[in-house]
Short mmCIF file of C-alpha atoms in Angstrom, two decimals:
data_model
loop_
_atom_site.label_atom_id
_atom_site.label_comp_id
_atom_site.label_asym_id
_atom_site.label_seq_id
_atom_site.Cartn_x
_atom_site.Cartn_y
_atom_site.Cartn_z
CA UNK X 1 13.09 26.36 -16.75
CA UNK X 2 12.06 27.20 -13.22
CA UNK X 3 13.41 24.97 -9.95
CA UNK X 4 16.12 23.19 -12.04
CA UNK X 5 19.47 23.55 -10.44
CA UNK X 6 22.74 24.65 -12.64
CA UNK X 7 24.86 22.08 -13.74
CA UNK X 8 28.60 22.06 -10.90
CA UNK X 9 31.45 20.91 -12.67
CA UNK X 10 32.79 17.82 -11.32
CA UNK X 11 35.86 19.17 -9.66
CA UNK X 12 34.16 21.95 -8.27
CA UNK X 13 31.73 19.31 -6.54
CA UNK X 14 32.32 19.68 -2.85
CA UNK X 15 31.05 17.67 0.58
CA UNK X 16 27.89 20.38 0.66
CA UNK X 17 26.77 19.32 -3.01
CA UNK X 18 27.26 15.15 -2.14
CA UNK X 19 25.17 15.76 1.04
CA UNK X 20 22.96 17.69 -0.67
CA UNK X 21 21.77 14.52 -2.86
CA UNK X 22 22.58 12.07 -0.52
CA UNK X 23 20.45 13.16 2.50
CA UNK X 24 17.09 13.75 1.35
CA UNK X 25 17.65 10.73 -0.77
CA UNK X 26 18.10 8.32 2.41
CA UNK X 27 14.67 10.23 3.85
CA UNK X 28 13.25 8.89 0.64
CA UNK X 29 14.64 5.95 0.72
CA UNK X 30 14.01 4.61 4.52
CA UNK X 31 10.23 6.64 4.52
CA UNK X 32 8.82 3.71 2.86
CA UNK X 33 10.12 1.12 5.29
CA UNK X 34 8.86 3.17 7.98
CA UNK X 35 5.41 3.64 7.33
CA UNK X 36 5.51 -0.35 6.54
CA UNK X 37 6.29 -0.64 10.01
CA UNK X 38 3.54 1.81 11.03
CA UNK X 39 1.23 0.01 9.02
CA UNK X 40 1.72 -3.67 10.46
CA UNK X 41 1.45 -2.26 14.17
CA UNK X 42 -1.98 -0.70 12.72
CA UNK X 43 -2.74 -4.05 11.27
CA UNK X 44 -1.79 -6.23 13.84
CA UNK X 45 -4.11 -4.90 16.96
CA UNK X 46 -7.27 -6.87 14.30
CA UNK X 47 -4.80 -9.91 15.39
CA UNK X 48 -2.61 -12.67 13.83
CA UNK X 49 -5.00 -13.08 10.83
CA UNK X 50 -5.22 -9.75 9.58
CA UNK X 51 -1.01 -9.36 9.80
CA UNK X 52 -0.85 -12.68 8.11
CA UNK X 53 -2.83 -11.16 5.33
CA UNK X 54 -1.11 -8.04 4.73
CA UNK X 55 2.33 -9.95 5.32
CA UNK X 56 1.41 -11.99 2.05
CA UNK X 57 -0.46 -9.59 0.12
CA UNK X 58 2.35 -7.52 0.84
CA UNK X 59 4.82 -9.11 -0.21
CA UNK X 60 3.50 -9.65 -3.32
CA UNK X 61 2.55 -6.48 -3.74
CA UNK X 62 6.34 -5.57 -3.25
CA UNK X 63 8.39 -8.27 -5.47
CA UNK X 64 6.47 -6.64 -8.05
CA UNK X 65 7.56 -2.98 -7.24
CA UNK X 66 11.20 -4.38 -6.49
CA UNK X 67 11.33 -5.89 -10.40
CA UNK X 68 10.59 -2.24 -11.70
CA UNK X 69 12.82 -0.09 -10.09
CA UNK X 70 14.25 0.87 -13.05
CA UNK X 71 11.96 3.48 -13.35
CA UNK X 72 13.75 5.38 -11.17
CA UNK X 73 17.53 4.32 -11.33
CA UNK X 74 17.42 4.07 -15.18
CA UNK X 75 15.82 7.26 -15.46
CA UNK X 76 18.17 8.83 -13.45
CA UNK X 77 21.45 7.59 -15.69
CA UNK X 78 19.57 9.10 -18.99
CA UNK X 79 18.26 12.38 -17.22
CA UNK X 80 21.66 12.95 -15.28
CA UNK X 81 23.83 12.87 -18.57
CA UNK X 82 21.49 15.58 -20.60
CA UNK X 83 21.24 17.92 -17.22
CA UNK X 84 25.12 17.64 -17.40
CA UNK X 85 25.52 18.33 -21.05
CA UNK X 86 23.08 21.49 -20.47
CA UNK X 87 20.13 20.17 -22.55
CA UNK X 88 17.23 20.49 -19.30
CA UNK X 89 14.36 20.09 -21.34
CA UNK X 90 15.60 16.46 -22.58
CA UNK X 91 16.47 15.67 -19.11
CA UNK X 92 12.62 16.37 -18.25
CA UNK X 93 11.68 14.85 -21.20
CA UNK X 94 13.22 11.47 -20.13
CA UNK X 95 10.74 11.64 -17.32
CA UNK X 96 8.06 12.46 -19.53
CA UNK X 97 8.78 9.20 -21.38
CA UNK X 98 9.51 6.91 -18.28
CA UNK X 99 5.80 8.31 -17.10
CA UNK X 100 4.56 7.14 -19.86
CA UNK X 101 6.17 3.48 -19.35
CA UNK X 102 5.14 3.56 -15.99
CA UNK X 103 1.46 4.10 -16.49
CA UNK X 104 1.56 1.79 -19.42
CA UNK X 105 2.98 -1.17 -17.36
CA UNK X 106 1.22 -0.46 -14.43
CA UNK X 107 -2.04 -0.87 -16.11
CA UNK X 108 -0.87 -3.97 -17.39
CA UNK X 109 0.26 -5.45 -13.49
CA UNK X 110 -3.35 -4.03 -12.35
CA UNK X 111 -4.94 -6.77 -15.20
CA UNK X 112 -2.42 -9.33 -14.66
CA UNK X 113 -2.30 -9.44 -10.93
CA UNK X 114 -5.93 -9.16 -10.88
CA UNK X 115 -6.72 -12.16 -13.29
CA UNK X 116 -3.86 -14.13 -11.18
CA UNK X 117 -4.32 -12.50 -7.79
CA UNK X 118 -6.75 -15.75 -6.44
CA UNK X 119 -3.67 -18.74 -7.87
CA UNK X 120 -0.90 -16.32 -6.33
CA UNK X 121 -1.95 -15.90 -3.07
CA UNK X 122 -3.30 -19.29 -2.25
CA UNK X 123 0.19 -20.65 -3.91
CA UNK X 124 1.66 -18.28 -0.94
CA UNK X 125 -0.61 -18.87 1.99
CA UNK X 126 -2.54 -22.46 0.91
CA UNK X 127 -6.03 -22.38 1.13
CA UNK X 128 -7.55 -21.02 3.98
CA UNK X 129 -8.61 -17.76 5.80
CA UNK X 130 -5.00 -16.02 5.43
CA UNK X 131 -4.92 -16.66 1.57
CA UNK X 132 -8.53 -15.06 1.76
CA UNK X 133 -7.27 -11.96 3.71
CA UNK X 134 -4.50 -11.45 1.63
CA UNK X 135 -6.71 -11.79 -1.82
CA UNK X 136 -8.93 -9.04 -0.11
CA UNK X 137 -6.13 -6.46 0.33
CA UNK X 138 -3.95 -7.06 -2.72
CA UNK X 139 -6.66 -6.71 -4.97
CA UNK X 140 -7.78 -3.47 -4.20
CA UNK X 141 -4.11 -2.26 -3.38
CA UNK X 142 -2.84 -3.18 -6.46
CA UNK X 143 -4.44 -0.35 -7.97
CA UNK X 144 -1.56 1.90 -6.38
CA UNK X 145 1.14 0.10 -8.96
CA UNK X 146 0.78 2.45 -11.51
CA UNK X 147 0.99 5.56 -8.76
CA UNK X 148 4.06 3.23 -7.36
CA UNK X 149 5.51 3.32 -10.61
CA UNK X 150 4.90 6.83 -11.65
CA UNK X 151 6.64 7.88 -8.43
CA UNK X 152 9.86 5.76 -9.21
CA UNK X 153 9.21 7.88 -12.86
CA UNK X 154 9.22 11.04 -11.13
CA UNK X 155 12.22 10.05 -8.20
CA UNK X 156 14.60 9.37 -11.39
CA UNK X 157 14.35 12.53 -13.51
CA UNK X 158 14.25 14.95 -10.59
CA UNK X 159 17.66 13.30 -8.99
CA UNK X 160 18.91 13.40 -12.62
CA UNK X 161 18.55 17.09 -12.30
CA UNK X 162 19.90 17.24 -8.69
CA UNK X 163 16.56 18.55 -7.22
CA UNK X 164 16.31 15.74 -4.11
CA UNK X 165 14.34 18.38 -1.74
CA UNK X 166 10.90 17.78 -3.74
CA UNK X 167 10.80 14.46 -4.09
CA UNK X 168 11.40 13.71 -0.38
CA UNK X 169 8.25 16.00 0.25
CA UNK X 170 6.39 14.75 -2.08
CA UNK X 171 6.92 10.94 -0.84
CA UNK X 172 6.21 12.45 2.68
CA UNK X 173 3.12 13.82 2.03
CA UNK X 174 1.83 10.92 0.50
CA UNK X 175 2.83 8.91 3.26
CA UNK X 176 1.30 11.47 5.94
CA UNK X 177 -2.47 11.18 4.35
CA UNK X 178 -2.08 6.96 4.16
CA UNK X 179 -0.36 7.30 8.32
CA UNK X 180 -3.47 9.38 8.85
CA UNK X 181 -6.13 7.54 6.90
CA UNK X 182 -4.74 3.99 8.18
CA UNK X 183 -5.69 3.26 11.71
CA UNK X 184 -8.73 5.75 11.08
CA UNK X 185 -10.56 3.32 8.27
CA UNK X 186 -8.93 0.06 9.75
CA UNK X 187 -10.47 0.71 13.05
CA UNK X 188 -13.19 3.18 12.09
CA UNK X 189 -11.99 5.94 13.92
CA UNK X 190 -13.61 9.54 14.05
CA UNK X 191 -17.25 8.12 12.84
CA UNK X 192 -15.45 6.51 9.65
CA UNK X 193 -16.47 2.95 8.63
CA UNK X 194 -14.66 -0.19 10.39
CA UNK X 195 -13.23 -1.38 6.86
CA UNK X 196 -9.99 -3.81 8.83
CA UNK X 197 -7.74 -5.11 6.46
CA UNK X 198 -9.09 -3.30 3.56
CA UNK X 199 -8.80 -0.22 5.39
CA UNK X 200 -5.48 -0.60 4.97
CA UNK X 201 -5.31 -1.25 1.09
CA UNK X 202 -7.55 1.94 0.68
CA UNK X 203 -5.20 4.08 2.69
CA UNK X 204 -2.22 2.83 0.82
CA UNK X 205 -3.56 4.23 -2.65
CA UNK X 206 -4.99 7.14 -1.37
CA UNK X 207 -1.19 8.28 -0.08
CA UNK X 208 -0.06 7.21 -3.81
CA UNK X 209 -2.73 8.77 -5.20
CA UNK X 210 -1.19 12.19 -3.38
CA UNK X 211 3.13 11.42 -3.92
CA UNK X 212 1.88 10.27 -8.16
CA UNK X 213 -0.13 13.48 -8.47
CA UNK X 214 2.40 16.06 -7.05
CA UNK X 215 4.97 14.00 -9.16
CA UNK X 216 2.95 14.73 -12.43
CA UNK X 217 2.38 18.53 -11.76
CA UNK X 218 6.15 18.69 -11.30
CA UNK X 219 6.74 17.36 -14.35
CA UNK X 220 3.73 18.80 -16.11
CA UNK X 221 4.88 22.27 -15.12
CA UNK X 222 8.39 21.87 -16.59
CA UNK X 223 6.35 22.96 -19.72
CA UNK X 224 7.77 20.46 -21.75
CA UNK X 225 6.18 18.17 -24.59
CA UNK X 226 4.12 15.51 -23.05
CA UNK X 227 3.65 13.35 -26.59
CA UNK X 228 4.95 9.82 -25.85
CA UNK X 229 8.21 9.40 -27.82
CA UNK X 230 8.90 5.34 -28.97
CA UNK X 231 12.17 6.14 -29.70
CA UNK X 232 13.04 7.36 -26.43
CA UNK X 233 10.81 4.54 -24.25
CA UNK X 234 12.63 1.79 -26.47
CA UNK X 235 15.69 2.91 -25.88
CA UNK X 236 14.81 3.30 -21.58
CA UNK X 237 13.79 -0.38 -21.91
CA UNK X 238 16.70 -1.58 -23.12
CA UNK X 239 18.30 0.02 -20.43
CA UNK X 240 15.48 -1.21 -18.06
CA UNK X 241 15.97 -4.82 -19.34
CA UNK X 242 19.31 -5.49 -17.82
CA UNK X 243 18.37 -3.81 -14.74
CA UNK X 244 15.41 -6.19 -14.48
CA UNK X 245 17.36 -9.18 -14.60
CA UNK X 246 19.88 -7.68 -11.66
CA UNK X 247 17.36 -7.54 -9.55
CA UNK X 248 15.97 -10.83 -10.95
CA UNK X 249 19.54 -12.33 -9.41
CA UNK X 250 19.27 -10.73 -6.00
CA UNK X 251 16.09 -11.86 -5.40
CA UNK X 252 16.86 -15.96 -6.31
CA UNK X 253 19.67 -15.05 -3.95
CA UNK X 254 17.62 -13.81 -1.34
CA UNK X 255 14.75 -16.74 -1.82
CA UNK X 256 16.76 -19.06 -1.84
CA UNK X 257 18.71 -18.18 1.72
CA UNK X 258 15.06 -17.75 3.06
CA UNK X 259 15.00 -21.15 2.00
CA UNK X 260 17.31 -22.84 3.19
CA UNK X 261 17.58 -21.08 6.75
CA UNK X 262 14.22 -22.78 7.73
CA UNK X 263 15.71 -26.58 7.21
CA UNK X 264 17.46 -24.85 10.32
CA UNK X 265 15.23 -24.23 13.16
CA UNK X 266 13.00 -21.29 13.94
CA UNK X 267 15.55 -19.77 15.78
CA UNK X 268 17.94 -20.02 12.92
CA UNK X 269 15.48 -18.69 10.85
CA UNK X 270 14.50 -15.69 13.32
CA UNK X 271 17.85 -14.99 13.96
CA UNK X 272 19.05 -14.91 10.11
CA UNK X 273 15.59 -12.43 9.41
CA UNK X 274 16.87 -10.00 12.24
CA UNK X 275 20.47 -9.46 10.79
CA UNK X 276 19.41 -9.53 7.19
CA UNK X 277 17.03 -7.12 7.84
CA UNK X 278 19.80 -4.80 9.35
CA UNK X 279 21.62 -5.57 6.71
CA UNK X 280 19.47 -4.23 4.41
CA UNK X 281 18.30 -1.36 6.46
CA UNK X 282 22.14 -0.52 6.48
CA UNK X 283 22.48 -0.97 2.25
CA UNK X 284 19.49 1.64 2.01
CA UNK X 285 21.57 3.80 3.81
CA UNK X 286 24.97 3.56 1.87
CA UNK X 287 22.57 3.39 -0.63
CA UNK X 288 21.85 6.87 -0.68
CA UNK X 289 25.67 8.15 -1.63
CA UNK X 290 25.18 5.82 -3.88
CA UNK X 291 22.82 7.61 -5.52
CA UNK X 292 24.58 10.72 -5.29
CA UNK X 293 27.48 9.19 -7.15
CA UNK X 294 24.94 8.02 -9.73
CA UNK X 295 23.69 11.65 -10.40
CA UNK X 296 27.11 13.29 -10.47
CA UNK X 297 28.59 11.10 -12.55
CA UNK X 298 26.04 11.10 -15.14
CA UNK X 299 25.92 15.01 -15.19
CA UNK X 300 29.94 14.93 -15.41
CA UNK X 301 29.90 12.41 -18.40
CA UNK X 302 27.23 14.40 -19.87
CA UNK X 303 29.32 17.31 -19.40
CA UNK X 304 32.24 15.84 -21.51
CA UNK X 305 34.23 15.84 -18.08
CA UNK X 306 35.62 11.81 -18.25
CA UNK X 307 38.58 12.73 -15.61
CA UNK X 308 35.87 15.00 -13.45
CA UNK X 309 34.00 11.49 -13.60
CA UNK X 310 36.30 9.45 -12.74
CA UNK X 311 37.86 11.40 -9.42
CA UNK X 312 33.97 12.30 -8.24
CA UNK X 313 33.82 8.03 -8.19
CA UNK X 314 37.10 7.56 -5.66
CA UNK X 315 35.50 10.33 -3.87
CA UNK X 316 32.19 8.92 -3.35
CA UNK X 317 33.75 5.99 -2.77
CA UNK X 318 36.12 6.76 -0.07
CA UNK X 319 33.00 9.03 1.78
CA UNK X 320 30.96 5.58 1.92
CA UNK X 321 33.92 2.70 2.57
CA UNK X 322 34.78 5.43 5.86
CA UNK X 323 31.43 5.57 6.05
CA UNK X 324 30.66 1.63 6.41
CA UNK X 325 33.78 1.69 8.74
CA UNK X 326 32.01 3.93 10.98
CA UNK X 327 28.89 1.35 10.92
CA UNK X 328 30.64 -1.62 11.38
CA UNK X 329 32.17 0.62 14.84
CA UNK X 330 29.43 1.15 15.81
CA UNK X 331 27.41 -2.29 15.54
CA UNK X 332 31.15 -4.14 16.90
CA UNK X 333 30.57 -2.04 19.85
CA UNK X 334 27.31 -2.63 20.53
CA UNK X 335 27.62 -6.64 19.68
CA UNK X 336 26.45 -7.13 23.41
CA UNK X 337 23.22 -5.28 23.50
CA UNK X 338 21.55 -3.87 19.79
CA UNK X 339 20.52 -7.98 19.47
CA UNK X 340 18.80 -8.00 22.52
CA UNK X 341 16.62 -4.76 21.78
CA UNK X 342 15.05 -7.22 18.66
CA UNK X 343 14.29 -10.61 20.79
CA UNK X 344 15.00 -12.29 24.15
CA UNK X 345 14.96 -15.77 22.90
CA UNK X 346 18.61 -17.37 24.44
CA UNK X 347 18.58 -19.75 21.50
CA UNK X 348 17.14 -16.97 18.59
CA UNK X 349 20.59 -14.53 20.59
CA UNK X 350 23.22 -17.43 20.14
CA UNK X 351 22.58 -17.64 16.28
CA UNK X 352 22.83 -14.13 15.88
CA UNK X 353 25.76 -13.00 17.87
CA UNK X 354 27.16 -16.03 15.56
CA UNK X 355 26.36 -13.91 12.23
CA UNK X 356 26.31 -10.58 13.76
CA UNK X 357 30.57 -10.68 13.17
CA UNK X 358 29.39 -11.64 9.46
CA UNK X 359 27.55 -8.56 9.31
CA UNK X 360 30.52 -6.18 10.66
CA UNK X 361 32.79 -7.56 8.17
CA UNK X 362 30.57 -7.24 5.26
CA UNK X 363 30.00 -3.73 5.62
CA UNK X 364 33.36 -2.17 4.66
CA UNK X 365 33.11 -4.11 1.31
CA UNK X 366 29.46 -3.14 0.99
CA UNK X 367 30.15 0.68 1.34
CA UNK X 368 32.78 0.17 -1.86
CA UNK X 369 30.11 -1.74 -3.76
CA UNK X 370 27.58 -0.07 -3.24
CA UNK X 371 29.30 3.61 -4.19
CA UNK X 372 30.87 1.51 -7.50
CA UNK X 373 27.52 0.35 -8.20
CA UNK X 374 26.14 3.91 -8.35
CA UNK X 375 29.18 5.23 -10.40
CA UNK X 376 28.29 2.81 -12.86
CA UNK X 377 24.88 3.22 -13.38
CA UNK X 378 25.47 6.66 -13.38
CA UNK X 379 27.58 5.83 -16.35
CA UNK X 380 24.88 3.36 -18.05
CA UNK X 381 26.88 0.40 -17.46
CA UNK X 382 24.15 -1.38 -16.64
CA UNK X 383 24.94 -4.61 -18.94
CA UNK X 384 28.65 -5.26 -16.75
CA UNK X 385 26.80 -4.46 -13.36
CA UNK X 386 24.25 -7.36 -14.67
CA UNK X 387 27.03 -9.81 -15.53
CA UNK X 388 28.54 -9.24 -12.61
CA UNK X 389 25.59 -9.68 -10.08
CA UNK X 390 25.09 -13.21 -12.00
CA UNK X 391 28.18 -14.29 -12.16
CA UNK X 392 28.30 -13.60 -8.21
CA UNK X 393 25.06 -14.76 -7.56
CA UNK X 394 25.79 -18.39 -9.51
CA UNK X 395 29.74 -18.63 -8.32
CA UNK X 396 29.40 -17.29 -4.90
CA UNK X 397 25.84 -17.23 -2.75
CA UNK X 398 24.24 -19.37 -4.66
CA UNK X 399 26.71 -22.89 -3.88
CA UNK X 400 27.84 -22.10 -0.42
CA UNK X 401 24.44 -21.39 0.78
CA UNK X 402 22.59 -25.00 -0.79
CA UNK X 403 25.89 -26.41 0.67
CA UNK X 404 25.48 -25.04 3.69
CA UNK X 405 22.02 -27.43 3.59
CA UNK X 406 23.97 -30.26 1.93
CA UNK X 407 26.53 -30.40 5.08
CA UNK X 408 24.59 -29.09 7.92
CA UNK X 409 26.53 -25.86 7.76
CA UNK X 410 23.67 -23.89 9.24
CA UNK X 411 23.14 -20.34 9.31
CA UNK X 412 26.95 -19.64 9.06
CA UNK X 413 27.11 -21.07 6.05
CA UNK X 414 24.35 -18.77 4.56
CA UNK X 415 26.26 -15.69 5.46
CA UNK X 416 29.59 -17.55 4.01
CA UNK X 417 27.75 -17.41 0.80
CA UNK X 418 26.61 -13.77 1.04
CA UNK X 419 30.32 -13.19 1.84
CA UNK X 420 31.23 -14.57 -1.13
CA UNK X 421 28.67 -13.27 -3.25
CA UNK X 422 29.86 -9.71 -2.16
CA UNK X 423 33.67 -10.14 -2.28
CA UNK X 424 33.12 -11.21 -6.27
CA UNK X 425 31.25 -8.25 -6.41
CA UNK X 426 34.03 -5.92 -4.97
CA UNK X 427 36.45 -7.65 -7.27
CA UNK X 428 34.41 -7.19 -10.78
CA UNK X 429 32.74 -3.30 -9.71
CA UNK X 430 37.14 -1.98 -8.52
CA UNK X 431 38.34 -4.41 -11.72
CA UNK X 432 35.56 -2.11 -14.25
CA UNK X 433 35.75 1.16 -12.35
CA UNK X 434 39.89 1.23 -12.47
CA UNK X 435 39.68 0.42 -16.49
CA UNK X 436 37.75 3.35 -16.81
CA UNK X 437 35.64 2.05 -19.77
CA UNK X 438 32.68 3.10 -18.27
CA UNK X 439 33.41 6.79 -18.60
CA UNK X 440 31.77 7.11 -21.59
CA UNK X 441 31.38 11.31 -22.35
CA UNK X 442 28.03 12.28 -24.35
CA UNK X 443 24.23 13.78 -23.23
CA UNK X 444 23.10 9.63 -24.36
CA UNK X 445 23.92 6.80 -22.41
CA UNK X 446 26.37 4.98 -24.19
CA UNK X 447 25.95 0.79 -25.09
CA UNK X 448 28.93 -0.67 -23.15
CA UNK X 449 29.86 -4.44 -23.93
CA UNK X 450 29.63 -6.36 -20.55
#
């Protein structure tokens, strides 16, 4: 079939082949925060109102798309292990099926948040003129979740297949015609109607409306059958379903820091936001070997190749542990100044020069859990990475950080618990990937006990 790439065999996978994934996959990856950014500094020249509104509607709009990433990441495990066993039209076919799940559920969120859009918002914002503004924009972007969804779809088969090029272009375009279409109907630029805040919703699902579309003609000219297949989209749910309640755990995790860091002060608060914020930034980047390690070491279980598997993982994961080093260099050495390009607030600086040494530290063991995290979704071990991320979540983060409240701990304490919550990690994702139980060899992703 045309624009697939040939399946590498694991040991002949070199640095060129683990850029080539990894790279375009961070473009992907960090495009969407970007154009956020873009989009609040559009936003925010209509003044405090208006931001407020978009801040809440999206952030609502974006727990949902956060619970459904499995679109992509499951899709990938199940597409990666038949382009490795040589089967490319049931590799396409996998996103054939997770399209259909996408535009299935999506229509279901565009009903659902609808109905409960009005008792969501105001549950947010109170009642009042931000809860309004907010309403106004989440109810007409919400028609952009099944496009979100079918572009997660799309994302997950074509890295299963080790194409990364297209869907960076195709997440890129999108993006280009909402940057374009944003300050020109929020502003009513050009001779085009002053629409504000909506102006804004209708440029975000006109960009999805472009990234869904070229998504679907990819897949559509793959030439494959597009019948939905039940047997297929039960078996990507199941999948799906322990995914779902992963993300479930890091989100409790990260509520409930958000939480308690405002019983501390504005500044604590501020200065917690800034560095968790880099933090994450920083994940999305490791993040991106990570899903390189994911696609390789699908295609090398679906290739039969168990050992090939298994030394691709230690590769991976010495590329991003250096990696992390290199990061944590980098942010030690500039401990004095990268804090004061984000705020000039002496009190807002003193909490986060006190966390910023939290952050260093965490990112070695982030660049090993991160990679392990990718081998073993590559590998379907979805159901252990689940356990895990619980068990973390209620041993670790969850106890230091309430606490942290409990004995006036403040901020410190919060990153104590995220320090904890990751060094449980690193212990259960080295404990699983040494046993090697996740290398699993076949074109299906295996059921592995947790």
């Amino acid at each position: 079939m045309s624009g697939v790439l040939e399946v590498v065999a694991p040991g002949r996978v070199g640095p060129r082949r683990i850029l080539g994934i990894a790279v375009p996959t961070l473009g992907v990856l960090v495009a969407e925060p970007v154009y956020l950014l873009f989009d609040m500094a559009v936003v925010g020249r209509l003044g405090a109102l208006a931001l407020a509104g978009l801040a809440v509607g999206g952030l609502i709009l974006t727990q949902v798309g956060s619970q459904l990433t499995f679109l992509s990441y499951g899709t990938t495990a199940r597409s990666s292990r038949r382009h490795g066993a040589g089967d490319e039209r049931g590799a396409v076919a996998e996103g054939v099926q997770a399209s259909w799940v996408a535009i299935g559920v999506g229509l279901l969120i565009v009903v659902v948040l609808q109905v409960f859009a009005g008792p969501i918002t105001h549950a947010l914002a109170g009642e009042g003129d931000i809860a309004d503004e907010a309403l106004m924009w989440l109810r007409i972007a919400v028609f952009g979740v099944p496009l979100i969804l079918l572009t997660m779809a799309g994302n997950g088969w074509l890295r299963g297949v080790q194409q990364t090029r297209r869907p960076l272009a195709y997440v890129i375009a999108g993006l280009l015609v909402s940057a374009v279409l944003c300050p020109t109907l929020v502003h009513g630029l050009f001779g085009a109607p002053r629409w504000e805040l909506a102006g804004s919703a209708v440029a975000n699902v006109a960009g999805q409306v472009v990234s869904a579309g070229l998504f679907l003609n990819a897949l559509v000219r793959q030439r494959v059958s597009l019948t939905p297949q039940l047997a297929v989209i039960r078996a990507q749910l199941a999948l799906s379903r322990d995914l779902i309640i992963r993300t479930l755990a890091f989100q409790v995790c990260a509520v409930s820091a958000g939480a308690v860091a405002s019983r501390f002060g504005a500044a604590s608060v501020a200065a917690n936001q800034l560095v968790l914020q880099l933090w994450y930034f920083l994940a999305l980047t490791l993040d991106s070997l990570a899903i390189a390690a994911q696609t390789l070491t699908g295609a090398a279980l679906g290739a039969g190749d168990a050992l090939g598997a298994r030394r691709l993982a230690g590769r991976i994961t010495l590329w991003s542990a250096v990696f992390a080093v290199a990061l944590a260099m980098v942010l030690a050495a500039g401990s004095g100044v990268i804090p004061g390009l984000f705020t000039s607030d002496p009190d807002v600086l003193d909490r986060t020069h006190l966390i910023w040494w939290f952050l260093i530290a965490l990112l070695p063991t982030g660049g090993v859990v991160f990679a392990l995290d990718g081998v073993l979704l590559g590998a379907g071990d979805a159901a252990y990475l689940r356990t895990i991320t619980m068990g973390s979540a209620l041993l670790g983060f969850l106890p230091l950080i309430w606490l942290s409240l409990a004995l006036d701990w403040g901020i410190g304490g919060i990153w104590c618990g995220l320090a904890a919550f990751m060094a449980l990690r690193l212990v259960g994702v080295s404990t699983r990937a040494v046993s090697g139980r996740w290398a699993r060899v076949g074109a299906e992703v295996p059921r592995l006990a947790a």
